[in-house]
mmCIF file of C-alpha atoms and ligand atoms in Angstrom:
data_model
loop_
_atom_site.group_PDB
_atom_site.id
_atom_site.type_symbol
_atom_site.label_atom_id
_atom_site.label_comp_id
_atom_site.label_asym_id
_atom_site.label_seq_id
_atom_site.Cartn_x
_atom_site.Cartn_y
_atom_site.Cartn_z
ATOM 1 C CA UNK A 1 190.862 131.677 58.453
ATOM 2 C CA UNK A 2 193.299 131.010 55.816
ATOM 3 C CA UNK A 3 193.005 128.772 53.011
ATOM 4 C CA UNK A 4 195.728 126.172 51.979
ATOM 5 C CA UNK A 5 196.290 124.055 48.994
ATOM 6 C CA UNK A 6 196.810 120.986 50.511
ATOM 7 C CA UNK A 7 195.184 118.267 48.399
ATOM 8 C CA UNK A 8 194.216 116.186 51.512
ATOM 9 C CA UNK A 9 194.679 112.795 50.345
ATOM 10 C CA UNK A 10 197.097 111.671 52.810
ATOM 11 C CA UNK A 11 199.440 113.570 55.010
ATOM 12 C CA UNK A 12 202.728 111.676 55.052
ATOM 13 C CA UNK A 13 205.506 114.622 55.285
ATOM 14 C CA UNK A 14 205.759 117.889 55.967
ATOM 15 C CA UNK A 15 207.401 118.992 52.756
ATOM 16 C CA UNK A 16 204.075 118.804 51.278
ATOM 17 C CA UNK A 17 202.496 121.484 52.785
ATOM 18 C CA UNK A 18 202.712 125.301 52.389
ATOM 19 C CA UNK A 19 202.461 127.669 54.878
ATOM 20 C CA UNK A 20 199.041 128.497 54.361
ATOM 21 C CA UNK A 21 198.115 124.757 54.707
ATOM 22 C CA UNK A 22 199.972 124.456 58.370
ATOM 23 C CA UNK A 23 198.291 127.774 59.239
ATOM 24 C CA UNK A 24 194.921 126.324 57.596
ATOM 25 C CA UNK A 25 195.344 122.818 59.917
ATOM 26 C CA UNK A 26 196.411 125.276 63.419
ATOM 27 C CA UNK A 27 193.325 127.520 62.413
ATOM 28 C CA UNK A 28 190.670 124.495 62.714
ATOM 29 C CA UNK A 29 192.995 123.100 65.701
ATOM 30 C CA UNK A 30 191.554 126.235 67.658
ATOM 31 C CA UNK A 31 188.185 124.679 67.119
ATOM 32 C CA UNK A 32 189.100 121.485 67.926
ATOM 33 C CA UNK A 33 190.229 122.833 71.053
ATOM 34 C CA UNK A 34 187.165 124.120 71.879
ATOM 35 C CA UNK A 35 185.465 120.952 71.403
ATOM 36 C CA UNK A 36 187.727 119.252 73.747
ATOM 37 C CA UNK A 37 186.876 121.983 76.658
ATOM 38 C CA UNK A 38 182.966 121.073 76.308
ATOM 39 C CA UNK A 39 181.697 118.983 78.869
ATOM 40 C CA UNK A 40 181.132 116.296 75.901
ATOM 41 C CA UNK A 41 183.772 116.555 74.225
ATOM 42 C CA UNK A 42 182.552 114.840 71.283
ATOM 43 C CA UNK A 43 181.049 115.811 68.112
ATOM 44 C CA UNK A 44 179.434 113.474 65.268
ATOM 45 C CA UNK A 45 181.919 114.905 62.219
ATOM 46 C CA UNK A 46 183.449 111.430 61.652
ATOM 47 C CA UNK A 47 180.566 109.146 62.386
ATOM 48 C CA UNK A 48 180.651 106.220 60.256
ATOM 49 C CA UNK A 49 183.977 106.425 58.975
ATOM 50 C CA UNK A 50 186.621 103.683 60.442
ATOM 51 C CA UNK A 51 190.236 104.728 61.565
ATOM 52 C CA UNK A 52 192.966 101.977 62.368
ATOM 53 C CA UNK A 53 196.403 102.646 64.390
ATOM 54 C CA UNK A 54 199.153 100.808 62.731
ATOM 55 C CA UNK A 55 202.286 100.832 64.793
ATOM 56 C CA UNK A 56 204.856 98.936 64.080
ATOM 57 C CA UNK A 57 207.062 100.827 66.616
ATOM 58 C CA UNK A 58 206.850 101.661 70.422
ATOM 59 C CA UNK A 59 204.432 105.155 70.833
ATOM 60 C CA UNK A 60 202.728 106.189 73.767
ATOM 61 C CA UNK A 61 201.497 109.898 72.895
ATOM 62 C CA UNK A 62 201.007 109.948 69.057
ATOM 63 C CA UNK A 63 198.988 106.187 69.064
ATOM 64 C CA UNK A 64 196.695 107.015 72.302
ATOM 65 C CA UNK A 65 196.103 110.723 71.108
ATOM 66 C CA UNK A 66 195.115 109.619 67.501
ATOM 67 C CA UNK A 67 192.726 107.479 69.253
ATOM 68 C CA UNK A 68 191.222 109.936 71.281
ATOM 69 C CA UNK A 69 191.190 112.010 68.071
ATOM 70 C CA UNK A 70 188.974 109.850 66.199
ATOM 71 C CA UNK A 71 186.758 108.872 69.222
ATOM 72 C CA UNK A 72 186.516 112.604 69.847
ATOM 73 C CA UNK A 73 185.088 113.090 66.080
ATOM 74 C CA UNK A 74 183.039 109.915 66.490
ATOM 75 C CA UNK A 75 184.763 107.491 64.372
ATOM 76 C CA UNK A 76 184.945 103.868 64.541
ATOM 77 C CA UNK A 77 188.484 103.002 65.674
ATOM 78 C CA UNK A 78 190.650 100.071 65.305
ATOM 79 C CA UNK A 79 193.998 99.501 67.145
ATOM 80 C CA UNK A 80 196.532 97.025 65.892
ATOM 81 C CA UNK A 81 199.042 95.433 68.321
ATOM 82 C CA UNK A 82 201.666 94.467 65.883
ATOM 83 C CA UNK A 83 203.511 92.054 69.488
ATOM 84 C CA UNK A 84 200.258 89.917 69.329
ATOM 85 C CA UNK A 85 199.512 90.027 65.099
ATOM 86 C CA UNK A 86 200.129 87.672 62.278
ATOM 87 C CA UNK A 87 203.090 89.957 61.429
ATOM 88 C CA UNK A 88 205.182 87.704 63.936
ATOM 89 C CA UNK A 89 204.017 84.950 61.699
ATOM 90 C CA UNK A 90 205.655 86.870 58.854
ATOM 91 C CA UNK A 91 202.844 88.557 57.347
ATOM 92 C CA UNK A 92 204.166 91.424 55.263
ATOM 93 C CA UNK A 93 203.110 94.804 55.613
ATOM 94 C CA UNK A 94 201.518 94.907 52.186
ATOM 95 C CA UNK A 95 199.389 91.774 52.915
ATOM 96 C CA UNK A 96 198.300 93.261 56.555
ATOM 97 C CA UNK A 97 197.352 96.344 54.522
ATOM 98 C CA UNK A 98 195.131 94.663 52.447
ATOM 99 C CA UNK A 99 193.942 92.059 55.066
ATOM 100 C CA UNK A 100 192.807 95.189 57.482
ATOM 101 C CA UNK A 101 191.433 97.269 54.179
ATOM 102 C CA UNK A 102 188.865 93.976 53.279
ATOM 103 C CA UNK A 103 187.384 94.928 56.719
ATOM 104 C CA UNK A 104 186.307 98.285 55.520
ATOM 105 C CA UNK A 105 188.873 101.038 56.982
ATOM 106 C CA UNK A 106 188.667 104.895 55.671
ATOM 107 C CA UNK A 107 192.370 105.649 57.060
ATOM 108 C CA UNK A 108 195.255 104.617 58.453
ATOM 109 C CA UNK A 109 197.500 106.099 61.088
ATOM 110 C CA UNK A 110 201.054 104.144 60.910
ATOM 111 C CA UNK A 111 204.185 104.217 62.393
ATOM 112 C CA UNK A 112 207.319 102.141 61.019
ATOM 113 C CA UNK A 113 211.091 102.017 61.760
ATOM 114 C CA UNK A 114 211.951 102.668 57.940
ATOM 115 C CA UNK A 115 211.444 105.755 56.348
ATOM 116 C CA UNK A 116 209.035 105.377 53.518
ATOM 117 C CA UNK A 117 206.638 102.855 54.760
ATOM 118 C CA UNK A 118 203.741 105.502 54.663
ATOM 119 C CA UNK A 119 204.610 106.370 51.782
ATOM 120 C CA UNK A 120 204.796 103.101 50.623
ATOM 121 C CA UNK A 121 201.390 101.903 52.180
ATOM 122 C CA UNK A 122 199.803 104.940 50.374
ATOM 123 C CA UNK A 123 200.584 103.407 46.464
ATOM 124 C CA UNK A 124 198.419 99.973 48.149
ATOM 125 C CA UNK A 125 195.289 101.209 49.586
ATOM 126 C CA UNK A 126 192.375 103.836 49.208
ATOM 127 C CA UNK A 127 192.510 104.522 52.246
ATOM 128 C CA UNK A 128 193.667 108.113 53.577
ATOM 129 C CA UNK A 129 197.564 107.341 55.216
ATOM 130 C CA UNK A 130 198.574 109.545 57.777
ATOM 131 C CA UNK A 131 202.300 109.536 58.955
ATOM 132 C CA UNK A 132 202.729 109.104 62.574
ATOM 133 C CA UNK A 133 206.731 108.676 62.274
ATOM 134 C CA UNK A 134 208.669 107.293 59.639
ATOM 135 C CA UNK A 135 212.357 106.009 60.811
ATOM 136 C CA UNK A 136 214.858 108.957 60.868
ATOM 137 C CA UNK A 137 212.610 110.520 58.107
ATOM 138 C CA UNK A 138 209.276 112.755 59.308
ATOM 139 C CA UNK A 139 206.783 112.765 62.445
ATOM 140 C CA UNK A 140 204.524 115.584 60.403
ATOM 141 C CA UNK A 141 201.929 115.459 63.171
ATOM 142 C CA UNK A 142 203.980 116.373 65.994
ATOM 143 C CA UNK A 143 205.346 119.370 63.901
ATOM 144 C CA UNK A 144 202.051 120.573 64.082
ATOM 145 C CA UNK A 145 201.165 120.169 67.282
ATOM 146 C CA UNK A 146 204.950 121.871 68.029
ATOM 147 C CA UNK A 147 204.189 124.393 66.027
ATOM 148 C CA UNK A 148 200.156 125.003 67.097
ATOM 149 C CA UNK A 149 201.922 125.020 71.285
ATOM 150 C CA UNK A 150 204.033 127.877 69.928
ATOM 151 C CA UNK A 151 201.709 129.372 68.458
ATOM 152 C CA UNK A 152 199.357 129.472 71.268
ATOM 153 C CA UNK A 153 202.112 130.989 73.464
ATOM 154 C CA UNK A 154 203.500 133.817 70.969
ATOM 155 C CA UNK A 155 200.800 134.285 68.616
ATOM 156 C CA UNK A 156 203.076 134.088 65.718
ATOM 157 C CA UNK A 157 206.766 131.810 64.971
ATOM 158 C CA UNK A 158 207.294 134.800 62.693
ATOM 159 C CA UNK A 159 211.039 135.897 63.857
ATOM 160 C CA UNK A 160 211.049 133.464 66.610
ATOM 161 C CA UNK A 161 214.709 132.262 67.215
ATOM 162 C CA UNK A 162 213.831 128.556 67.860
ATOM 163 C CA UNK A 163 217.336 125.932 69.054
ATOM 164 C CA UNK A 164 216.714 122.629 68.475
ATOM 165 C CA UNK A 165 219.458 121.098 70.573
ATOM 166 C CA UNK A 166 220.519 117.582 70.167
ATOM 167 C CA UNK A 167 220.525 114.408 68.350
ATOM 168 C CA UNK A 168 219.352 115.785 65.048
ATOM 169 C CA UNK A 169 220.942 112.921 63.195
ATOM 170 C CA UNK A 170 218.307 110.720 64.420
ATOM 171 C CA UNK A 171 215.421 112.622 64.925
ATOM 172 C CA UNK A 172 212.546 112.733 62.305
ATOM 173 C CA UNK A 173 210.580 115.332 64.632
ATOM 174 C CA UNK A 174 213.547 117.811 64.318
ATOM 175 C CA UNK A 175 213.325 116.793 60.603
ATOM 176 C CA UNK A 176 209.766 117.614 60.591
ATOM 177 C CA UNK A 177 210.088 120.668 62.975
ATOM 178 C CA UNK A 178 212.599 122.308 61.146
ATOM 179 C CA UNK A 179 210.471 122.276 58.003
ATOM 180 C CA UNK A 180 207.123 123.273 59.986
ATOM 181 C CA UNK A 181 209.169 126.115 61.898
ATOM 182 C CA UNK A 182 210.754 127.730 59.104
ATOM 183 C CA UNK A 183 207.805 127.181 57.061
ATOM 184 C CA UNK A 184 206.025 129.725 59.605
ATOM 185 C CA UNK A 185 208.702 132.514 59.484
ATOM 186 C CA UNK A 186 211.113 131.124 62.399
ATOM 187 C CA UNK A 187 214.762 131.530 62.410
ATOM 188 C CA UNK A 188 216.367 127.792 63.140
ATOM 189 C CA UNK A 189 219.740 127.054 65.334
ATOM 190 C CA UNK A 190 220.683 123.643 65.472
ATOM 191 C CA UNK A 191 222.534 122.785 68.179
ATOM 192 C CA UNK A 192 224.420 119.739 68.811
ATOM 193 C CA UNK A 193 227.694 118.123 68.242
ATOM 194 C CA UNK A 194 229.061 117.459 64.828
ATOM 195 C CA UNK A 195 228.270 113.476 65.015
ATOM 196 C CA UNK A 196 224.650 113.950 66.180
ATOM 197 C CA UNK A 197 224.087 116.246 62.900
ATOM 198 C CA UNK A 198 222.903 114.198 59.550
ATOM 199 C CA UNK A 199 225.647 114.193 56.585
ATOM 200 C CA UNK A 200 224.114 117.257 54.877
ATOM 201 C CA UNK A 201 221.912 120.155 56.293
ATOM 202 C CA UNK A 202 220.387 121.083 52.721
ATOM 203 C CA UNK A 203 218.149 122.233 51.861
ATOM 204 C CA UNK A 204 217.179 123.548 55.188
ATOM 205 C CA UNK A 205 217.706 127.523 55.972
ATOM 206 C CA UNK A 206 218.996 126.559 59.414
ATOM 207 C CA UNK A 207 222.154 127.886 61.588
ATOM 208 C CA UNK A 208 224.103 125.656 62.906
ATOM 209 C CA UNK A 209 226.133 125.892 66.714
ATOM 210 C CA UNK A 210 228.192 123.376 68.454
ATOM 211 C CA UNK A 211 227.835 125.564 71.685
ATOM 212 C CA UNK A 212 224.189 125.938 73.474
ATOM 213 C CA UNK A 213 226.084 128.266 76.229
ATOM 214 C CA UNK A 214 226.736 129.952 73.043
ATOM 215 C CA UNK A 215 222.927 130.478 71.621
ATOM 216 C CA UNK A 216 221.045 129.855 75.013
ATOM 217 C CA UNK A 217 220.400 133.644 76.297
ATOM 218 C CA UNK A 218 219.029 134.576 72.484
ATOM 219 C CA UNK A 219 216.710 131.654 72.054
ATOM 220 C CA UNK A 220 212.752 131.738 72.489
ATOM 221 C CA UNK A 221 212.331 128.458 72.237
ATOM 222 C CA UNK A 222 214.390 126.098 73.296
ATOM 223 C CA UNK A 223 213.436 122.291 71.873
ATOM 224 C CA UNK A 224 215.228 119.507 73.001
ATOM 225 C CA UNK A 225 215.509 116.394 71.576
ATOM 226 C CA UNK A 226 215.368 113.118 72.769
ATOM 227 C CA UNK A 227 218.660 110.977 72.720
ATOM 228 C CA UNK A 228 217.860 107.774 70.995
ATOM 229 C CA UNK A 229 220.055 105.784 71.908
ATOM 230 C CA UNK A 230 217.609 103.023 70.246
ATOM 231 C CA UNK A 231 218.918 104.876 66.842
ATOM 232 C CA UNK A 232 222.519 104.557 67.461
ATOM 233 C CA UNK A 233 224.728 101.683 66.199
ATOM 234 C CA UNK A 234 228.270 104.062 67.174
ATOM 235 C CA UNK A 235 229.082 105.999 70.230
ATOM 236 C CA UNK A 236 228.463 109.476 69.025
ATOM 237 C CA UNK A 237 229.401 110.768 71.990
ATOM 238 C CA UNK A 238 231.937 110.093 74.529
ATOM 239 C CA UNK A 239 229.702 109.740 76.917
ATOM 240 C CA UNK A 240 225.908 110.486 78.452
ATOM 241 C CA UNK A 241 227.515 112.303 80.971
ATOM 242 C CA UNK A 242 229.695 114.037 78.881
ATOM 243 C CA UNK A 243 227.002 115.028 76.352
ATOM 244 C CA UNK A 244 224.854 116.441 79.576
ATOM 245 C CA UNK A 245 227.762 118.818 80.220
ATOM 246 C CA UNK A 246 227.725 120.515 77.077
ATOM 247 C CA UNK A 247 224.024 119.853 75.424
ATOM 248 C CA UNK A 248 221.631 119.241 78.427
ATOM 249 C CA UNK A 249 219.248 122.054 79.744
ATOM 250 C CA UNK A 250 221.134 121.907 83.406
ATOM 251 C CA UNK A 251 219.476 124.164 85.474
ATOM 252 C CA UNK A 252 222.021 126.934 85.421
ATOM 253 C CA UNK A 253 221.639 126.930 81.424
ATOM 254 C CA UNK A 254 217.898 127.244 81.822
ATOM 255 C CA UNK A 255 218.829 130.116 84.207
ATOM 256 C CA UNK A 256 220.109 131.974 81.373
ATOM 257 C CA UNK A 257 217.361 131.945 78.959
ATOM 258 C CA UNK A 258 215.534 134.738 78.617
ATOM 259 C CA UNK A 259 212.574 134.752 80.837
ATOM 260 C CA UNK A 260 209.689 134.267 78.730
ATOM 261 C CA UNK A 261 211.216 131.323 76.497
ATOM 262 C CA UNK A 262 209.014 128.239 76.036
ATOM 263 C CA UNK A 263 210.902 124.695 77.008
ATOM 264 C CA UNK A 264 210.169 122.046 74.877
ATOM 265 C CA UNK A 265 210.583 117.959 74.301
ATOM 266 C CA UNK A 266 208.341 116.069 72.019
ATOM 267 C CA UNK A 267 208.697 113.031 74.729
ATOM 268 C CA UNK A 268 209.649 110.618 75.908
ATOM 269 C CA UNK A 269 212.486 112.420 77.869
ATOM 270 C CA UNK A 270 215.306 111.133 79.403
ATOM 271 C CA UNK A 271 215.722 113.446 82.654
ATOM 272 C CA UNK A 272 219.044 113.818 83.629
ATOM 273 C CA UNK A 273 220.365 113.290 79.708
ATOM 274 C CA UNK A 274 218.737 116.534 77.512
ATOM 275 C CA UNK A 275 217.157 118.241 80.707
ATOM 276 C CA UNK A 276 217.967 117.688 84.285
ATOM 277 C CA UNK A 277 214.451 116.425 86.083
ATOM 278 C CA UNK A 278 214.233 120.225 88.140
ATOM 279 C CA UNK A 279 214.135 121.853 85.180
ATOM 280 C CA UNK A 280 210.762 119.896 84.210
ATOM 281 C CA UNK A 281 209.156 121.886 86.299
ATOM 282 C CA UNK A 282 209.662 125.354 85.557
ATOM 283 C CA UNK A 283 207.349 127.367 84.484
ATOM 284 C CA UNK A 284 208.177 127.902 80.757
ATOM 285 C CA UNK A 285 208.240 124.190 80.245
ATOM 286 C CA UNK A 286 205.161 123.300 78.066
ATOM 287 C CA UNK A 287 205.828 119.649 77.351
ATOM 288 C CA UNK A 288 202.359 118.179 79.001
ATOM 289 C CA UNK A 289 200.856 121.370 76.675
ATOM 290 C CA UNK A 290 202.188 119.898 73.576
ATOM 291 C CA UNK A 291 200.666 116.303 74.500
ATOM 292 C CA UNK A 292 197.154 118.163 74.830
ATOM 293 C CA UNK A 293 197.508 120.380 71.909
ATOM 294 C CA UNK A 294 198.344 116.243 70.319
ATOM 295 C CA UNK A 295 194.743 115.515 70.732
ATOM 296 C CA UNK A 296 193.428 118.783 68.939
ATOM 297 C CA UNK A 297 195.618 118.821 65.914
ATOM 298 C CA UNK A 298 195.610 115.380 65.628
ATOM 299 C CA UNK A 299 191.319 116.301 65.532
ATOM 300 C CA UNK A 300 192.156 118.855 62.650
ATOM 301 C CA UNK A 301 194.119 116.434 60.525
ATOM 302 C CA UNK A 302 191.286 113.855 60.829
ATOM 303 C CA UNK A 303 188.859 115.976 59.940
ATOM 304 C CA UNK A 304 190.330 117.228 57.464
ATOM 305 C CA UNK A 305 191.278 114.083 55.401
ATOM 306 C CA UNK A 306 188.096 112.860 56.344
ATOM 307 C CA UNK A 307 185.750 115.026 57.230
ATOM 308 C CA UNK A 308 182.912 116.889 55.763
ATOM 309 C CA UNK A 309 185.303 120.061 54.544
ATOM 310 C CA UNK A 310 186.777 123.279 56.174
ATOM 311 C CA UNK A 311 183.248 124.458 54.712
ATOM 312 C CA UNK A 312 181.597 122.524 57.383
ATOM 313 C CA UNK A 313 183.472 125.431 60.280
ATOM 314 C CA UNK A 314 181.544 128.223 59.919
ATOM 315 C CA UNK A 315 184.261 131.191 60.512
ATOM 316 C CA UNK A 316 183.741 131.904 64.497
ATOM 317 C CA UNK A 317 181.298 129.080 64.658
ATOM 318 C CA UNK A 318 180.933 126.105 66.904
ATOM 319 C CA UNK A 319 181.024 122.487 65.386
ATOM 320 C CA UNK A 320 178.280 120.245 66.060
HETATM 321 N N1 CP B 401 206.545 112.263 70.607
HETATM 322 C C1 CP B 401 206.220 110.992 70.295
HETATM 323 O O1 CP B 401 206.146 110.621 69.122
HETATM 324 O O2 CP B 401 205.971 110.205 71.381
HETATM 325 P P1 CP B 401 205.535 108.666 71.313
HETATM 326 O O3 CP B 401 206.722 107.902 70.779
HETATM 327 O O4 CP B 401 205.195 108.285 72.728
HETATM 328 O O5 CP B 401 204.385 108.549 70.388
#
C-alpha cells in the first residue's frame, strides 16, 4: 500500500493531494469495496462520529452515496434539505454552519454554486469539510472515484490517453479530473470547442483538440461531460444539435474507438446531447460502475478524515 502525505484535515480540492495520496485513498477504496460485497455490508469504523450533507445545489449521486458511505462505516448521519431550511428565511451559510455544529457534527459534506464555499466553511468550524462540488471550481470526490473506475479496468492511468470532450468551461469534475488524471501518469486531450474551454488552460499539462473525429480512434478513455446548460448565461454553441454533430459520442464515433476503451459520464447525462441513448449501452460504457465505485471511495475518504488511521487496515486484511 502506498503512503501519502495528505494531512487529512479536510479534503476540499484536488490540488492538494500528491500522487501517492490519490493512490493511498484508491488503495483503501479496494477494501472498502470489499466491505460493500459482504452480505452486511457494514462495519463499526465510524461509530459515534456524526456526518451532515449540506447541499445547497441539486445532487442525486454524490449526496445519496455519501450517505450510504457513512451509514456503511456506521456513522450517525444528518441530511439537510436546504428547499425546506431556515436558509429561505435568509439564514447565512456561516450562521447554518454554526447552528448545525452546536448539535455536535464531526464533518461536513457540502455542495454550493460558488466556488470557495468549502473552503470558506473550513476557516468556521472544527469540523472535517469535505468538497462535494464547488461552482465551476472542483468535485475532488468524483475524481477519485473516476480515477479508482479506471483504475479497476487498466490497472494503471500510467500512459493512458484519456479525452475529456465537452463543456470544460463549466465543469469542475473535468477541473478535478484533469488534475487527478495527470496526477496518475495520464496523457490529457481536451476536446471541445473554443467557447466551452475556460480563458486559460494553465497550469494544466493537457492537449487541446477542437476535433473528437480527430482524437477518437487513439483515446482509451473517452469522458464526456455533461452540458450544463444550467451554467450558461451565452449561447456557446450554435446549437444542441449542432454541438451533437461535432462533440457527441454518436454511435458511428463510438464505432471508431478502439475496442477496449472505457466510456465515461460523471452523470447526469443528457442522451441525445454528449452521447446518443444506444451508445449507453455498449459494453465499454462504465457509467453505473463509477456510481458504485461512488460509494467505496466516498467510504475511503470518510474513513480517512475520520477514522481510526490507515494503521487500522492491516495490509491484505479485512476491516471489522
Ligand atoms: N456526478 C455528480 O456529481 O452527480 P450529482 O449531481 O447527481 O451528484
Amino acid at each position: 500500500m502506498t503512503t501519502g502525505t495528505w494531512a487529512r484535515r479536510h479534503l476540499l480540492s484536488m490540488a492538494e493531494l500528491t500522487r501517492a495520496d490519490i493512490e493511498e485513498i484508491l488503495d483503501v477504496t479496494d477494501t472498502m469495496v470489499e466491505v460493500s460485497t459482504r452480505s452486511i455490508p457494514k462495519v463499526a469504523a465510524l461509530r459515534g462520529r456524526t456526518v451532515v450533507s449540506l447541499f445547497y445545489e441539486d445532487s442525486t449521486r454524490t449526496r445519496l452515496s455519501f450517505d450510504t458511505a457513512a451509514k456503511r462505516l456506521s456513522a450517525d448521519t444528518m441530511s439537510f434539505a436546504v428547499s425546506s431550511s431556515s436558509v429561505n428565511k435568509g439564514e447565512s451559510v456561516r450562521d447554518t454552519i454554526e447552528t448545525i455544529e452546536a448539535m455536535g457534527i464531526d464533518a461536513v459534506v457540502v455542495r454550493h454554486r460558488s466556488a470557495g464555499v468549502p473552503a470558506q466553511i473550513a476557516s468556521w468550524t472544527d469540523a472535517v469539510v469535505v468538497n462535494a462540488g464547488d461552482g465551476w471550481h472542483q468535485h475532488p470526490t468524483q475524481a477519485l472515484l473516476d480515477s479508482y473506475t479506471i483504475r479497476r479496468h487498466r490497472g494503471s492511468l500510467d500512459g493512458m490517453h484519456i479525452g475529456i470532450v465537452g463543456d470544460v468551461k463549466h465543469s469542475r469534475v473535468a477541473r478535478s479530473d484533469i488534475e487527478a488524471f495527470t496526477a496518475l501518469g495520464a496523457m490529457v486531450t481536451i476536446v471541445a470547442p473554443p467557447t466551452l474551454l475556460p480563458p486559460t488552460l494553465r497550469p494544466w499539462d493537457v492537449t487541446v483538440s477542437h476535433d473528437l473525429d480527430d482524437v477518437i480512434a487513439t483515446l482509451d478513455v473517452c469522458y464526456l461531460l455533461r452540458m450544463q446548460r444550467e451554467r450558461m448565461t451565452e449561447a456557446l454553441v450554435p446549437s444542441m444539435r449542432e454541438y451533437t454533430a461535432c462533440f457527441g459520442l454518436t454511435p458511428e464515433r463510438a464505432d471508431r474507438l478502439p475496442a477496449d476503451a472505457l466510456i465515461m459520464h460523471p452523470g447526469p447525462m443528457n442522451r441525445g446531447v454528449e452521447i446518443a441513448g444506444e451508445v449507453v449501452d455498449r459494453p465499454g460504457v462504465v457509467v453505473t460502475e463509477q456510481v458504485a465505485n461512488g460509494v467505496a471511495v466516498r467510504m475511503a475518504v470518510l474513513f480517512l478524515l475520520l477514522g481510526p488511521g490507515r494503521a487500522a487496515l492491516p495490509d491484505g486484511g479485512e476491516i471489522a
